[in-house]
CSV table of C-alpha atoms in Angstrom, one decimal:
chain,number,residue,atom,x,y,z
A,1,ARG,CA,103.8,180.5,158.9
A,2,TRP,CA,103.9,183.8,158.1
A,3,GLN,CA,100.5,183.9,156.1
A,4,LYS,CA,98.9,182.4,159.8
A,5,ILE,CA,99.9,185.2,161.5
A,6,PHE,CA,99.0,187.9,158.9
A,7,MET,CA,95.9,186.2,158.8
A,8,ILE,CA,94.2,186.8,162.6
A,9,PRO,CA,91.4,189.1,162.5
A,10,LEU,CA,93.3,192.1,164.9
A,11,TRP,CA,95.0,193.2,161.7
A,12,SER,CA,92.2,192.9,159.5
A,13,LYS,CA,90.5,195.8,161.8
A,14,MET,CA,93.9,197.7,162.0
A,15,ALA,CA,94.0,197.5,158.2
A,16,VAL,CA,91.6,200.3,158.4
A,17,PHE,CA,93.2,202.8,159.8
A,18,TRP,CA,96.9,201.7,159.3
A,19,ASN,CA,97.5,204.1,155.8
A,20,LYS,CA,96.5,206.6,157.5
A,21,MET,CA,98.7,206.3,161.1
A,22,PHE,CA,101.3,205.8,158.0
A,23,LEU,CA,100.7,209.2,156.7
A,24,THR,CA,100.3,211.2,159.5
A,25,ILE,CA,103.7,209.5,161.3
A,26,ILE,CA,104.9,211.5,158.2
A,27,VAL,CA,103.7,214.1,158.1
A,28,LEU,CA,104.9,214.2,162.3
A,29,LEU,CA,108.3,213.6,161.5
A,30,ILE,CA,108.6,215.6,158.5
A,31,VAL,CA,107.5,218.4,160.8
A,32,LEU,CA,109.8,217.8,163.5
A,33,PHE,CA,113.2,217.6,160.4
A,34,LEU,CA,111.8,220.8,159.0
A,35,ASP,CA,112.1,222.4,162.8
A,36,ALA,CA,115.5,220.5,163.5
A,37,VAL,CA,117.0,222.4,160.2
A,38,ARG,CA,115.5,226.1,161.2
A,39,GLU,CA,117.0,225.1,165.0
A,40,VAL,CA,120.3,224.0,163.7
A,41,ARG,CA,120.3,227.1,161.1
A,42,LYS,CA,119.3,229.7,164.5
A,43,TYR,CA,121.9,228.1,166.3
A,44,SER,CA,124.7,228.4,163.7
A,45,ALA,CA,124.3,231.0,163.0
A,46,VAL,CA,124.6,232.5,166.4
A,47,HIS,CA,127.1,230.3,167.6
A,48,VAL,CA,129.2,231.8,165.0
A,49,ASN,CA,128.4,235.5,165.9
A,50,GLU,CA,129.0,234.7,169.6
A,51,LYS,CA,132.0,233.4,168.9
A,52,ALA,CA,133.3,236.0,166.8
A,53,ALA,CA,131.7,238.3,169.5
A,54,ASN,CA,133.6,236.8,172.6
A,55,VAL,CA,130.9,236.6,175.0
A,56,ASN,CA,131.3,234.7,178.1
A,57,THR,CA,131.7,230.7,178.6
A,58,ASN,CA,128.7,230.4,180.0
A,59,ALA,CA,126.3,231.8,177.2
A,60,PHE,CA,128.7,230.2,174.8
A,61,ASP,CA,128.1,227.3,176.4
A,62,HIS,CA,124.7,227.9,176.8
A,63,ILE,CA,124.5,228.0,172.9
A,64,GLN,CA,126.8,224.9,171.9
A,65,MET,CA,123.9,222.3,173.9
A,66,LYS,CA,121.2,223.8,172.2
A,67,LEU,CA,123.2,223.9,169.0
A,68,PHE,CA,123.7,219.9,169.9
A,69,ARG,CA,120.4,219.8,170.5
A,70,SER,CA,119.3,221.0,168.1
A,71,GLN,CA,121.4,218.7,165.9
A,72,ARG,CA,120.6,215.6,167.5
A,73,ASN,CA,116.9,216.6,167.1
A,74,LEU,CA,117.9,217.2,163.1
A,75,TYR,CA,119.7,213.8,162.7
A,76,LEU,CA,116.9,211.1,164.7
A,77,SER,CA,113.9,212.7,162.3
A,78,GLY,CA,116.2,212.7,159.5
A,79,PHE,CA,117.1,209.1,160.4
A,80,SER,CA,113.4,208.3,161.5
A,81,LEU,CA,111.6,209.5,158.6
A,82,PHE,CA,114.1,207.3,155.8
A,83,LEU,CA,113.2,204.2,158.1
A,84,TRP,CA,109.7,205.4,158.6
A,85,LEU,CA,109.7,205.7,154.4
A,86,VAL,CA,111.7,202.4,153.8
A,87,LEU,CA,109.5,200.5,156.2
A,88,ARG,CA,106.3,201.8,154.6
A,89,ARG,CA,108.3,200.4,150.8
A,90,THR,CA,108.6,197.2,152.7
A,91,VAL,CA,105.5,196.9,153.9
A,92,THR,CA,104.2,197.6,150.4
A,93,LEU,CA,106.3,195.2,148.9
A,94,LEU,CA,105.2,193.0,151.0
A,95,THR,CA,101.8,193.5,150.2
A,96,GLN,CA,102.5,193.0,146.3
A,97,LEU,CA,104.5,189.8,146.6
A,98,ALA,CA,101.8,188.4,149.1
A,99,LYS,CA,99.1,189.4,146.4
A,100,GLY,CA,101.6,187.6,143.7
A,101,MET,CA,102.4,184.5,145.8
A,102,ALA,CA,98.3,184.1,146.6
A,103,SER,CA,97.2,185.0,142.5
A,104,ARG,CA,99.8,182.2,141.3
A,105,ALA,CA,99.3,180.0,144.1
A,106,ALA,CA,95.3,180.0,142.5
A,107,LEU,CA,96.3,180.3,139.3
A,108,GLU,CA,98.4,177.0,140.1
A,109,THR,CA,95.6,175.6,141.2
A,110,GLN,CA,93.0,177.0,138.4
A,111,VAL,CA,95.9,174.9,136.1
A,112,ASN,CA,96.0,172.0,138.1
A,113,ASP,CA,92.2,171.5,138.2
A,114,ALA,CA,92.0,172.6,134.2
A,115,THR,CA,94.8,169.3,133.5
A,116,GLU,CA,92.8,167.0,135.3
A,117,ALA,CA,90.2,167.8,134.4
A,118,ALA,CA,91.1,168.1,130.2
A,119,ARG,CA,93.0,164.7,131.9
A,120,LYS,CA,89.9,162.9,132.5
A,121,TYR,CA,87.8,164.5,129.5
A,122,MET,CA,90.0,162.9,127.0
A,123,ALA,CA,90.2,159.6,129.0
A,124,GLU,CA,86.3,159.5,129.2
A,125,ASN,CA,87.1,160.5,124.8
A,126,GLU,CA,88.9,157.7,124.1
A,127,ARG,CA,86.4,155.9,126.3
A,128,LEU,CA,83.8,157.0,124.3
A,129,GLN,CA,85.4,156.3,120.9
A,130,GLU,CA,86.6,152.6,122.3
A,131,ALA,CA,82.5,151.6,123.0
A,132,LEU,CA,82.0,153.4,119.6
A,133,SER,CA,84.2,151.7,117.9
A,134,GLU,CA,83.2,148.0,119.5
A,135,LYS,CA,79.5,148.9,118.8
A,136,GLU,CA,80.6,149.7,115.1
A,137,SER,CA,82.2,146.5,115.3
A,138,SER,CA,79.4,144.2,116.7
A,139,LYS,CA,77.1,146.6,114.1
A,140,LYS,CA,79.4,144.7,111.7
A,141,LYS,CA,79.5,141.7,113.4
A,142,GLU,CA,75.9,141.3,113.2
A,143,SER,CA,75.5,143.0,109.5
A,144,ALA,CA,77.9,140.4,108.3
A,145,GLU,CA,76.3,137.8,110.2
A,146,ALA,CA,73.0,138.4,108.6
A,147,THR,CA,74.6,138.5,104.7
A,148,ASP,CA,76.1,135.5,106.3
A,149,GLU,CA,72.6,133.5,106.8
A,150,LYS,CA,70.6,135.2,103.9
A,151,LEU,CA,73.7,134.3,101.7
A,152,LYS,CA,72.8,130.9,102.9
A,153,LYS,CA,69.4,130.9,103.2
A,154,GLU,CA,69.4,132.1,99.3
A,155,LEU,CA,71.7,129.0,98.4
A,156,GLU,CA,69.6,126.4,99.6
A,157,HIS,CA,67.5,127.4,98.1
A,158,LEU,CA,68.7,127.6,95.2
A,159,LYS,CA,70.1,124.2,95.7
A,160,ALA,CA,66.2,122.6,96.2
A,161,GLU,CA,65.4,125.1,93.0
A,162,LEU,CA,68.1,123.0,91.5
A,163,GLN,CA,67.3,119.3,93.0
A,164,LYS,CA,63.4,120.3,91.7
A,165,THR,CA,65.0,121.2,88.4
A,166,SER,CA,67.6,117.5,88.2
A,167,ASN,CA,64.2,115.7,89.2
A,168,ALA,CA,62.7,117.0,86.6
A,169,LEU,CA,65.1,116.7,83.8
A,170,ASN,CA,65.2,113.0,85.2
A,171,LYS,CA,61.6,112.7,85.0
A,172,ALA,CA,61.9,114.3,81.8
A,173,ASN,CA,64.7,111.9,80.1
A,174,ASN,CA,63.2,108.6,81.2
A,175,GLU,CA,59.7,109.9,80.1
A,176,VAL,CA,61.5,110.4,76.2
A,177,THR,CA,63.2,107.1,76.8
A,178,MET,CA,60.3,105.3,77.3
A,179,VAL,CA,58.7,106.7,74.7
A,180,LYS,CA,61.5,105.7,72.2
A,181,LYS,CA,61.1,102.3,73.4
A,182,GLN,CA,57.3,103.0,72.4
A,183,SER,CA,57.9,104.1,69.0
A,184,GLU,CA,60.4,101.4,68.4
A,185,GLY,CA,57.6,98.7,70.0
A,186,LEU,CA,55.4,100.7,67.9
A,187,LYS,CA,58.2,100.7,64.2
A,188,ARG,CA,58.5,97.2,64.7
A,189,GLU,CA,54.6,96.2,65.1
A,190,TYR,CA,54.3,98.2,61.8
A,191,ASP,CA,56.7,96.6,60.3
A,192,HIS,CA,55.4,93.4,61.0
A,193,LEU,CA,51.8,94.4,59.8
A,194,MET,CA,53.4,95.4,56.7
A,195,LYS,CA,55.4,91.9,56.1
A,196,GLU,CA,52.1,90.1,56.9
A,197,TYR,CA,50.0,92.5,55.0
A,198,GLU,CA,52.4,92.5,51.3
A,199,GLY,CA,52.2,88.4,52.0
A,200,LEU,CA,48.9,89.0,52.5
A,201,GLN,CA,49.1,90.9,49.3
A,202,VAL,CA,51.1,87.9,47.0
A,203,GLY,CA,48.8,85.3,48.3
A,204,GLY,CA,45.9,87.2,47.1
A,205,SER,CA,47.2,87.7,43.6
A,206,GLY,CA,48.4,83.9,43.7
A,207,LEU,CA,44.9,83.1,43.8
A,208,LEU,CA,43.5,85.1,41.3
A,209,TYR,CA,45.7,84.8,38.3
A,210,GLU,CA,44.8,81.2,39.2
A,211,HIS,CA,41.1,81.8,38.7
A,212,ASP,CA,41.4,83.4,35.9
A,213,VAL,CA,42.8,80.8,34.0
């Protein structure tokens, strides 16, 4: 509420002449205070002298009245000077307090803004890290899938090669078996021919022997 009151444009216009007015009034009060001190001293000395001289009553009352007025002026000017200095000090402290409160509010606002920005940056950083980790995991998954696919293709290729080798081996075994059978058949034929040849040799030898005889 007081901040709204002191934000009125009238005070900003008066602030230009405020210090000058303060100093002027202080100088005026000092002058009045010194004049009152001089008057009090003056009429105090005259009062003592007149009292000692036993002058008439009217002159003595007039001197007492002057002394009373000078003392009254002394008290008023002194008290006004004291209150004016206290008022100036109070205004200075209030101004410093208002500036400190304003700077504190500005600092609190800056701290809150910085804290909020830091929270946003931290949340954004966490989201980026999560996205990066998900991307890395997806890349790893894709690479693993590609590796599995490659291994599957290699396994199928090896299976096909193994099947070809197995077929070739079976074919070779069949050919070896057929060759063995053929060789056994040829051996039997050879044995049969050898037997026939021996029989022919035996028969030929008998005919020659009969002819010689």
